[in-house]
Amino acid sequence: MLKPLAVAVAMVLAAPVAVAQSQAEAEAPPAGDEAVRLDAVNVTGSNLRGIDLQEAQPVIVIDAEDIKAFGATSVGDLLKQVSETGGGTGNFSTANSGALQADAPAGTAGASLRGLGTSSTLTLVNGRRVAASSFANGSENFVDINAIPMAAIERVEILTTGASAIYGADAVAGVVNLILRRDFEGVRLSASYGDSTRSTDEGRMNANLVAGFARDRVRGMLIVDAFQRNALYDRDRAISAVEPRPSQQGIYPSFNDLDFAQDDIVEAACPADQFGVGRFGEYCEVNRNAFTATDPQLKTLGGYGTLSVEFDGGLEYFAELALQRNESRADSSPAPWTEELIAFDHPGMPAELRQRFIDQGFDTTALVGIGRFPDARTLEVTTRSWRLLNGLRGVAGNWDWETTVSASRSESRQEAIAGIYNVARIRAGLLGELCADGATNCSPGAGGLWYDPFNAQAGNSQQVLDLVRERVPRDGTSTLYAWDGKVAGSFGSLPGGDIAWAFGAEARREKITDEPSPLAEIDRDTGEVPVYGFGSTAVEAARTQWAMYAETNLPVTATFDVRLAARYDHYDDFGGDVNPAIGLRWRVSDAVLFRGGWNTSFRAPSLAQVGAGTSLSSGALPCSAGSEFFDTFCGGFEGDDGYLSEIYGNPALEAETSTAWYLGSVFSLGDRTTLTVDYWNFDQRDLVDIDPLELFRQALADPSLVYDRGDLPPGVIGIVTRGGAIGDPIEDVQLQLINIGQQRTDGVDISLDHRFAEGASGQFGAYVDATWTRSFERSESCSPGDTSTRRGAGACNDGVRLFERVGEFRYPEWLVNAGISWSGGNWSARFWANHVDGFYDDDELSNVPAGRRIGSWTTLNASVGWDLDDRQSLGLVVRNLADRDPPRALGSASNFDDYNHNSLGRFITLDYVYRY
């Protein structure tokens, strides 16, 4: 269990050998010599000023030097260098975005801490909120970190414990604070190009300009940043080229008669390597990975400007303006179609297939087809966002004060441009009733046009294709208007010194709308969407919120202080709540410091959750032998049972609550070495989420939730099976957002930083950053007396059990980053490793052997910087030096875990900077 950490520590301990001679020759370091990276300083997490709160709570800082050395091209790339942001599925990137309803919005990325999700992690820009993404990630609103140009970022500060008493109720797991440049003098031009060393083109190009001035009391700055990333497809890598469970709903459809009295059959033209026989008979499978983008194409253009004017008496006016345009294109698998009627006299029907129907005694009134269209579903998304902030700050006696007003807006236009087919026109075309003007009331042989589902659907004319294909738009808008004001100073004293105080108030108005085309919305009468395999959720919600807070630091003695905070948040739709916090710091000696803290949180459901209509998705019930539902809903058949689903909003949702605490220590092992160890604990209640498996568990206890085809009305929660009984093939699932119960996690963060004495060989430094997750439990329902043998399943008490996820699929126990840095003269270099611990594969899915483990994955990386002169510099970054593929994960459609691993391979980036 400790092997990853041992390897990382060994890297640090080995470094002195490499530099022993330079240490022997070195003189004492200058005062203020700092560690090389990720300094844990208290720059985010408090409104207090004028006192030293360094190391009072766990804060990670990624500065400009780190950003350059890591070669990150996005905030999401940068956060992967921090172990506290890994594990689970909460932290998503563009690799998890796509064209399907269940995918994250194309081209977006969100930040999460501890695997608790974007809704539990507050993302700030310069310590303040910004408008959420126009489109939600499932039911979660989030701040799109791809909307922040990298050239504008000065540093990233990450508070890794709850901070609701400081920033508001949604800072449950902590805060990711993106600190942008405030000013600059001169002009800086930068350009970079990177690509993988594979034969495909995954090029990433960036160019930016930074220009600024300082004139007496006026300072100004302008940043322009352009970025382009070419798409990486599953088919571009051997590991992801073929999915582990190809779809049995193929481009060559399966056919049956109206009664489904016999097994399905497929036409003889189905390629032999795609032909199979399953639970329902013959099928011609399709490899969906041949169509899907692993990382969609992305283009961004952003601008950021600041202005600051100083007046007499210490008064300062400051302003920020940010403009951003992002364009993304995502491809997903072809849309499926199910149980559509096809005329038995269809002119395209192969003679051999017609004869088989007759010979085998099928009812020849009509055919029923189950298949998939031949082309990928493709989306294009354009997002325009802006943010404007105006503020004043000054001094009144012993008190600093600051106030701002801000507005931010995100507008997105999504358009499905390929692979989307009109249901009514396809149905008419399968019967020869499609008219040349798009109407559906013509007759075969009298102007009626045919859609040909046979022969891989390759025989359709352009006229027919133009009639049945659709372009489906979707528009989303998110706005935020905010005011805040705060004062900070000191009043009174204790034996340890002056008592620091901070008081503040905030008010904001948020609104989000998501308006899909009527073609993508469900028809409440029929329960269907007018197009195949594509649906969007209509959302409209607004909220006014205000808050008041207070914070103080009580220096009880010169070595022990207590920090207290409390915040009252009031929502116009959910009422109000007070969240307190307490922090303790005890400096035992110059070498040892102990710290701890506790806080609570109250989080109202997001606007996407309270304003959600009906969304469409799809899923599959895991049906491997011995899996949870194998003997019940799976009917004893192996092979995951796919279904379509409708997800409804829930006006009865309750607010989430949580408690977080930490206890840690900081050891100064000499002037150059710091060791930090922190235990952390989070306990969330009444989580708002969607859990399809939870509905299946409830149906085992209450079979009335299972319906036959045609018996489940739209808007009613339940499961539709072909026959209306548990164990029959599943067809549809209708569920809603719920408060699913409890989620809790705890673990330990370990950080070790060391800087060696500078000598003739230059300056060396080393670091280890590790997170051990001891437990991550989430509740699920269970039937009384249920004694599940599933790995990680706890005892069933009062209809609920806790399920342990650590070590299970996508939940590694250890995450470790470690490295060595060097600088000397005009050169600098860094060598580092990223390690993800192994974990079990998702052996609940079919074709995943029971107990199969996914191996650990360690990638080695290096960067070199060279200052050519005072104006120019070159940088070279190589990620994944050994060009290692990720470990194979059969539980993922892409054959690897795209949350904790990636398939990009060795990636080389060269950048050039010119200053004048």
XYZ file of C-alpha atoms in Angstrom, residues 65 173 307 321 398 434 457 496 503 515 548 604 631 697 722 727 755:
17
model
C 7.235 29.132 -12.422
C -14.817 20.498 -0.471
C -7.044 49.285 -14.986
C -12.794 43.198 -18.190
C -6.775 51.081 11.132
C -42.248 10.016 -47.166
C -28.151 1.820 -45.070
C -0.433 36.950 21.816
C -16.745 41.787 8.314
C -33.528 26.420 -24.462
C -23.289 38.465 5.837
C -29.221 24.589 -1.920
C -30.377 -13.102 -10.935
C -32.869 -1.495 -6.057
C -40.701 -6.251 -22.440
C -36.178 -10.420 -15.529
C 15.798 22.965 -1.450
